[in-house]
């Protein structure tokens, strides 16, 4: 696990390219998620009045493929970002290798189900 603040330090601490790539992904996805979520909050709660926030309005908005992609991007990045952060915690706090493998397997299964149900729910509207 990399505990660096700069890319140079992260490159020195990484034991594999995959770990370095996840370190970079966390920084980029976190920054992208801030803007995606702020945009979503603005367009959902500030730009639209409470009277106009109905089920039909949401269905109408999601009829546009660009909105579906926008929401799917938030779903995908947030699940990957959160799952990778949780992986760090699992590796820190679960010491036994067999137990860690079971916990990670169960956790990744839950994340995959959340992704599948979220994608199905988003694209079935």
Coordinates of N, CA, C and O in Angstrom, one line a residue:
X1 N 0.8 -1.2 0.0 CA 0.0 0.0 0.0 C 0.9 1.2 0.0 O 1.9 1.3 0.7
X2 N 0.5 2.2 -0.8 CA 1.3 3.4 -0.9 C 0.8 4.5 0.0 O -0.4 4.8 0.1
X3 N 1.7 5.1 0.8 CA 1.3 6.2 1.7 C 2.1 7.4 1.3 O 2.8 8.0 2.1
X4 N 2.0 7.9 0.1 CA 2.8 9.0 -0.4 C 1.9 10.2 -0.8 O 0.7 10.0 -1.0
X5 N 2.4 11.3 -0.8 CA 1.7 12.5 -1.2 C 2.0 13.0 -2.6 O 1.2 13.7 -3.3
X6 N 3.2 12.6 -3.1 CA 3.6 13.0 -4.5 C 3.8 11.8 -5.3 O 4.0 10.7 -4.9
X7 N 3.7 12.0 -6.7 CA 3.8 10.9 -7.6 C 5.2 10.3 -7.5 O 5.3 9.0 -7.6
X8 N 6.2 11.1 -7.3 CA 7.6 10.5 -7.2 C 7.7 9.6 -6.0 O 8.3 8.5 -6.1
X9 N 7.2 10.1 -4.9 CA 7.2 9.2 -3.7 C 6.4 7.9 -3.9 O 6.8 6.9 -3.5
X10 N 5.2 8.1 -4.6 CA 4.4 6.9 -4.8 C 5.1 5.9 -5.7 O 5.0 4.7 -5.5
X11 N 5.8 6.4 -6.7 CA 6.5 5.5 -7.6 C 7.6 4.7 -6.9 O 7.8 3.6 -7.1
X12 N 8.3 5.4 -5.9 CA 9.3 4.7 -5.1 C 8.7 3.7 -4.2 O 9.3 2.7 -3.9
X13 N 7.5 4.0 -3.6 CA 6.9 3.1 -2.6 C 6.1 1.9 -3.3 O 5.9 0.9 -2.6
X14 N 5.8 2.1 -4.5 CA 4.9 1.0 -5.1 C 5.7 -0.2 -5.4 O 6.9 -0.2 -5.8
X15 N 5.1 -1.4 -5.2 CA 5.7 -2.7 -5.4 C 5.3 -3.2 -6.8 O 5.9 -4.1 -7.3
X16 N 4.3 -2.6 -7.4 CA 3.8 -3.0 -8.7 C 3.2 -1.8 -9.4 O 2.8 -0.8 -8.8
X17 N 3.1 -2.0 -10.7 CA 2.4 -0.9 -11.5 C 1.0 -0.8 -11.2 O 0.4 0.3 -11.3
X18 N 0.3 -1.9 -10.9 CA -1.1 -1.9 -10.5 C -1.3 -1.0 -9.3 O -2.3 -0.2 -9.3
X19 N -0.5 -1.2 -8.3 CA -0.7 -0.4 -7.1 C -0.5 1.1 -7.4 O -1.2 2.0 -6.9
X20 N 0.5 1.4 -8.2 CA 0.7 2.8 -8.6 C -0.4 3.3 -9.4 O -0.9 4.5 -9.2
X21 N -1.0 2.5 -10.3 CA -2.1 2.9 -11.1 C -3.4 3.2 -10.2 O -4.1 4.2 -10.5
X22 N -3.6 2.4 -9.2 CA -4.7 2.6 -8.3 C -4.5 3.9 -7.5 O -5.4 4.6 -7.2
X23 N -3.2 4.2 -7.1 CA -2.9 5.4 -6.4 C -3.3 6.6 -7.2 O -3.9 7.6 -6.8
X24 N -2.9 6.6 -8.5 CA -3.2 7.7 -9.5 C -4.7 7.8 -9.7 O -5.3 8.8 -9.7
X25 N -5.4 6.6 -9.8 CA -6.8 6.6 -10.1 C -7.5 7.2 -8.9 O -8.5 8.0 -9.2
X26 N -7.1 7.0 -7.7 CA -7.8 7.6 -6.5 C -7.7 9.1 -6.6 O -8.7 9.8 -6.3
X27 N -6.6 9.7 -7.0 CA -6.5 11.1 -7.0 C -7.3 11.7 -8.2 O -8.1 12.7 -8.0
X28 N -7.3 11.1 -9.3 CA -8.0 11.6 -10.5 C -9.6 11.4 -10.3 O -10.3 12.3 -10.5
X29 N -10.0 10.2 -9.9 CA -11.4 9.9 -9.7 C -12.0 10.8 -8.6 O -13.1 11.2 -8.7
X30 N -11.2 11.0 -7.5 CA -11.7 11.9 -6.5 C -12.0 13.3 -7.0 O -13.0 13.9 -6.7
X31 N -11.1 13.8 -7.8 CA -11.3 15.2 -8.3 C -12.4 15.2 -9.3 O -13.3 16.1 -9.2
X32 N -12.5 14.2 -10.1 CA -13.7 14.2 -11.1 C -15.0 14.0 -10.4 O -16.0 14.7 -10.7
X33 N -15.0 13.2 -9.3 CA -16.3 13.0 -8.6 C -16.7 14.2 -7.9 O -18.0 14.5 -7.8
X34 N -15.8 15.0 -7.4 CA -16.2 16.3 -6.8 C -17.1 17.1 -7.7 O -18.2 17.6 -7.4
X35 N -16.6 17.3 -9.0 CA -17.3 18.1 -9.9 C -18.5 17.5 -10.5 O -19.6 18.1 -10.7
X36 N -18.5 16.1 -10.7 CA -19.7 15.4 -11.1 C -20.8 15.5 -10.1 O -22.0 15.8 -10.4
X37 N -20.5 15.3 -8.8 CA -21.5 15.3 -7.8 C -22.0 16.8 -7.5 O -23.2 17.0 -7.3
X38 N -21.1 17.7 -7.5 CA -21.6 19.1 -7.4 C -22.5 19.5 -8.5 O -23.5 20.2 -8.3
X39 N -22.1 19.1 -9.7 CA -23.0 19.4 -10.9 C -24.3 18.7 -10.7 O -25.4 19.3 -11.0
X40 N -24.3 17.5 -10.3 CA -25.6 16.7 -10.1 C -26.4 17.4 -9.0 O -27.7 17.5 -9.2
X41 N -25.8 17.8 -7.9 CA -26.6 18.5 -6.8 C -27.2 19.8 -7.4 O -28.3 20.1 -7.1
X42 N -26.4 20.5 -8.1 CA -26.8 21.8 -8.6 C -28.0 21.6 -9.6 O -29.1 22.3 -9.5
X43 N -27.9 20.6 -10.5 CA -29.0 20.4 -11.5 C -30.2 19.8 -10.9 O -31.3 19.9 -11.4
X44 N -30.0 19.0 -9.8 CA -31.2 18.3 -9.2 C -31.9 19.1 -8.2 O -33.1 19.1 -8.1
X45 N -31.1 19.9 -7.3 CA -31.8 20.5 -6.2 C -31.8 22.1 -6.3 O -32.6 22.7 -5.6
X46 N -30.9 22.7 -7.0 CA -30.9 24.1 -7.1 C -31.5 24.7 -8.4 O -32.3 25.6 -8.3
X47 N -31.3 24.0 -9.5 CA -31.8 24.5 -10.7 C -33.3 24.2 -10.9 O -34.0 24.9 -11.6
X48 N -33.8 23.1 -10.2 CA -35.2 22.7 -10.3 C -35.9 22.9 -9.0 O -35.3 22.7 -7.9
X49 N -37.0 23.5 -9.1 CA -37.8 23.8 -7.8 C -38.4 22.5 -7.3 O -38.5 21.5 -8.0
X50 N -38.8 22.5 -6.0 CA -39.4 21.3 -5.4 C -40.6 20.8 -6.1 O -40.9 19.6 -6.2
X51 N -41.4 21.8 -6.6 CA -42.7 21.4 -7.3 C -42.4 20.7 -8.6 O -43.3 19.9 -9.0
X52 N -41.3 21.0 -9.2 CA -41.0 20.4 -10.5 C -40.2 19.1 -10.4 O -40.0 18.4 -11.3
X53 N -39.8 18.7 -9.2 CA -39.0 17.5 -8.9 C -40.0 16.3 -8.7 O -40.2 15.9 -7.6
X54 N -40.5 15.8 -9.8 CA -41.4 14.7 -9.8 C -40.8 13.5 -10.5 O -39.8 13.6 -11.1
X55 N -41.5 12.3 -10.3 CA -41.0 11.1 -11.0 C -41.0 11.3 -12.5 O -40.1 10.9 -13.2
X56 N -42.0 12.0 -13.0 CA -42.1 12.2 -14.5 C -41.0 13.1 -14.9 O -40.5 12.9 -16.0
X57 N -40.6 14.1 -14.1 CA -39.5 14.9 -14.5 C -38.2 14.2 -14.6 O -37.4 14.4 -15.5
X58 N -38.0 13.3 -13.6 CA -36.8 12.5 -13.6 C -36.7 11.5 -14.8 O -35.7 11.4 -15.5
X59 N -37.9 10.9 -15.1 CA -37.9 10.0 -16.2 C -37.7 10.8 -17.5 O -37.0 10.3 -18.4
X60 N -38.3 12.0 -17.6 CA -38.0 12.8 -18.8 C -36.6 13.2 -18.9 O -36.0 13.2 -20.0
X61 N -35.9 13.5 -17.8 CA -34.5 13.8 -17.8 C -33.7 12.6 -18.3 O -32.7 12.7 -19.1
X62 N -34.0 11.4 -17.7 CA -33.2 10.2 -18.1 C -33.6 9.7 -19.4 O -33.0 8.7 -19.8
X63 N -34.5 10.3 -20.1 CA -34.8 9.8 -21.5 C -33.6 10.3 -22.4 O -33.4 9.7 -23.5
X64 N -32.9 11.2 -22.0 CA -31.7 11.7 -22.7 C -30.5 10.8 -22.4 O -30.1 10.7 -21.2
X65 N -29.9 10.2 -23.4 CA -28.7 9.3 -23.1 C -27.6 10.0 -22.4 O -26.8 9.3 -21.7
X66 N -27.4 11.2 -22.6 CA -26.3 12.0 -22.0 C -26.5 12.0 -20.5 O -25.5 11.9 -19.7
X67 N -27.7 12.2 -20.0 CA -28.0 12.2 -18.6 C -27.8 10.8 -18.0 O -27.2 10.6 -16.9
X68 N -28.2 9.8 -18.7 CA -27.9 8.4 -18.3 C -26.4 8.1 -18.1 O -26.0 7.6 -17.1
X69 N -25.7 8.6 -19.1 CA -24.2 8.4 -19.1 C -23.6 9.2 -17.9 O -22.7 8.7 -17.2
X70 N -24.1 10.4 -17.7 CA -23.6 11.2 -16.6 C -23.8 10.5 -15.2 O -22.9 10.4 -14.4
X71 N -25.1 10.0 -15.0 CA -25.4 9.3 -13.8 C -24.6 8.0 -13.7 O -24.2 7.6 -12.6
X72 N -24.5 7.3 -14.8 CA -23.7 6.0 -14.8 C -22.3 6.3 -14.4 O -21.6 5.5 -13.8
X73 N -21.7 7.4 -14.9 CA -20.3 7.7 -14.6 C -20.1 8.0 -13.1 O -19.2 7.6 -12.5
X74 N -21.1 8.7 -12.5 CA -21.0 8.9 -11.1 C -21.1 7.6 -10.4 O -20.3 7.3 -9.4
X75 N -22.0 6.7 -10.8 CA -22.2 5.4 -10.1 C -20.9 4.6 -10.3 O -20.4 4.1 -9.3
X76 N -20.3 4.6 -11.5 CA -19.1 3.8 -11.7 C -17.9 4.3 -10.9 O -17.2 3.5 -10.2
X77 N -17.6 5.6 -11.1 CA -16.5 6.2 -10.4 C -16.6 6.1 -8.8 O -15.6 5.8 -8.2
X78 N -17.8 6.3 -8.3 CA -18.0 6.3 -6.9 C -17.8 4.9 -6.3 O -17.2 4.7 -5.3
X79 N -18.3 3.9 -7.0 CA -18.2 2.5 -6.6 C -16.7 2.1 -6.7 O -16.2 1.4 -5.7
X80 N -16.0 2.4 -7.8 CA -14.6 2.0 -7.9 C -13.8 2.7 -6.8 O -12.9 2.1 -6.2
X81 N -14.0 4.0 -6.7 CA -13.3 4.8 -5.7 C -13.5 4.3 -4.3 O -12.5 4.1 -3.5
X82 N -14.7 4.1 -3.9 CA -15.1 3.6 -2.6 C -14.6 2.2 -2.4 O -14.1 1.8 -1.3
X83 N -14.7 1.3 -3.4 CA -14.2 -0.1 -3.2 C -12.7 -0.1 -3.0 O -12.1 -0.9 -2.2
X84 N -11.9 0.7 -3.8 CA -10.5 0.8 -3.6 C -10.1 1.3 -2.2 O -9.2 0.8 -1.6
X85 N -10.8 2.3 -1.7 CA -10.6 2.8 -0.4 C -10.9 1.8 0.7 O -10.1 1.6 1.6
X86 N -12.0 1.0 0.5 CA -12.3 0.0 1.4 C -11.2 -1.1 1.4 O -10.9 -1.8 2.4
X87 N -10.7 -1.4 0.2 CA -9.6 -2.4 0.0 C -8.4 -2.0 0.9 O -7.8 -2.9 1.6
X88 N -8.1 -0.7 0.9 CA -7.0 -0.3 1.8 C -7.3 -0.6 3.2 O -6.5 -1.0 4.0
X89 N -8.5 -0.3 3.6 CA -8.9 -0.5 5.0 C -8.9 -2.0 5.4 O -8.5 -2.4 6.4
X90 N -9.4 -2.8 4.4 CA -9.4 -4.3 4.7 C -8.0 -4.8 4.8 O -7.7 -5.6 5.7
X91 N -7.1 -4.3 4.0 CA -5.7 -4.7 4.1 C -5.0 -4.3 5.4 O -4.1 -4.9 5.9
X92 N -5.5 -3.1 5.9 CA -4.9 -2.6 7.1 C -5.4 -3.3 8.4 O -4.7 -3.6 9.3
X93 N -6.7 -3.7 8.4 CA -7.3 -4.2 9.6 C -7.6 -5.7 9.7 O -7.8 -6.2 10.8
X94 N -7.6 -6.4 8.5 CA -7.8 -7.8 8.6 C -6.4 -8.5 8.3 O -5.9 -8.4 7.2
X95 N -5.9 -9.0 9.4 CA -4.5 -9.5 9.4 C -4.3 -10.9 8.8 O -3.4 -11.2 8.1
X96 N -5.3 -11.8 9.0 CA -5.2 -13.1 8.5 C -5.4 -13.2 7.0 O -6.4 -12.7 6.5
X97 N -4.5 -13.8 6.3 CA -4.6 -13.9 4.8 C -5.9 -14.6 4.4 O -6.6 -14.1 3.5
X98 N -6.3 -15.8 4.9 CA -7.5 -16.4 4.5 C -8.7 -15.6 4.8 O -9.7 -15.5 4.0
X99 N -8.8 -15.0 6.0 CA -9.9 -14.1 6.4 C -10.0 -12.9 5.4 O -11.1 -12.5 5.0
X100 N -8.8 -12.3 5.1 CA -8.8 -11.2 4.3 C -9.3 -11.5 2.9 O -10.1 -10.8 2.2
X101 N -9.0 -12.7 2.4 CA -9.4 -13.2 1.1 C -11.0 -13.3 1.1 O -11.6 -12.9 0.1
X102 N -11.5 -13.9 2.2 CA -13.0 -14.1 2.2 C -13.7 -12.7 2.3 O -14.7 -12.5 1.7
X103 N -13.1 -11.8 3.2 CA -13.7 -10.5 3.3 C -13.7 -9.7 2.0 O -14.7 -9.1 1.6
X104 N -12.6 -9.8 1.3 CA -12.5 -9.1 0.0 C -13.4 -9.7 -1.0 O -14.1 -9.0 -1.7
X105 N -13.5 -11.0 -1.0 CA -14.4 -11.7 -2.0 C -15.8 -11.3 -1.7 O -16.6 -11.0 -2.7
X106 N -16.2 -11.3 -0.5 CA -17.6 -10.9 -0.1 C -17.9 -9.5 -0.5 O -18.9 -9.1 -1.1
X107 N -16.9 -8.6 -0.1 CA -17.1 -7.2 -0.4 C -17.1 -6.9 -1.9 O -18.0 -6.1 -2.4
X108 N -16.3 -7.5 -2.7 CA -16.3 -7.3 -4.1 C -17.6 -7.8 -4.8 O -18.1 -7.3 -5.7
X109 N -18.1 -8.9 -4.2 CA -19.4 -9.4 -4.7 C -20.5 -8.4 -4.4 O -21.4 -8.1 -5.3
X110 N -20.5 -7.8 -3.2 CA -21.5 -6.8 -2.9 C -21.4 -5.6 -3.9 O -22.3 -5.0 -4.4
X111 N -20.1 -5.1 -4.1 CA -19.9 -4.0 -5.0 C -20.4 -4.3 -6.4 O -21.0 -3.5 -7.1
X112 N -20.1 -5.5 -6.9 CA -20.5 -6.0 -8.2 C -22.0 -6.0 -8.3 O -22.6 -5.5 -9.3
X113 N -22.7 -6.5 -7.3 CA -24.2 -6.5 -7.3 C -24.7 -5.0 -7.3 O -25.7 -4.7 -8.0
X114 N -24.1 -4.2 -6.5 CA -24.6 -2.8 -6.5 C -24.4 -2.1 -7.8 O -25.3 -1.4 -8.3
X115 N -23.3 -2.4 -8.5 CA -23.0 -1.9 -9.8 C -24.1 -2.4 -10.8 O -24.6 -1.7 -11.6
X116 N -24.3 -3.7 -10.8 CA -25.2 -4.4 -11.7 C -26.7 -3.8 -11.5 O -27.3 -3.4 -12.4
X117 N -27.1 -3.8 -10.2 CA -28.5 -3.3 -10.0 C -28.6 -1.8 -10.3 O -29.6 -1.3 -10.8
X118 N -27.6 -1.0 -10.0 CA -27.6 0.4 -10.3 C -27.6 0.6 -11.8 O -28.4 1.5 -12.3
X119 N -26.8 -0.1 -12.6 CA -26.8 0.0 -14.0 C -28.2 -0.4 -14.6 O -28.7 0.3 -15.5
X120 N -28.7 -1.5 -14.1 CA -30.0 -2.0 -14.6 C -31.1 -1.0 -14.3 O -31.9 -0.7 -15.2
X121 N -31.1 -0.5 -13.1 CA -32.1 0.5 -12.7 C -32.0 1.8 -13.5 O -33.0 2.3 -13.9
X122 N -30.8 2.2 -13.8 CA -30.6 3.4 -14.5 C -31.0 3.3 -16.0 O -31.7 4.2 -16.5
X123 N -30.6 2.2 -16.6 CA -30.9 2.0 -18.0 C -32.3 1.4 -18.3 O -32.6 1.3 -19.5
X124 N -33.0 1.0 -17.3 CA -34.3 0.4 -17.6 C -35.4 1.5 -17.6 O -36.5 1.2 -18.0
X125 N -35.0 2.7 -17.2 CA -36.0 3.8 -17.2 C -36.1 4.3 -18.6 O -35.2 4.6 -19.3

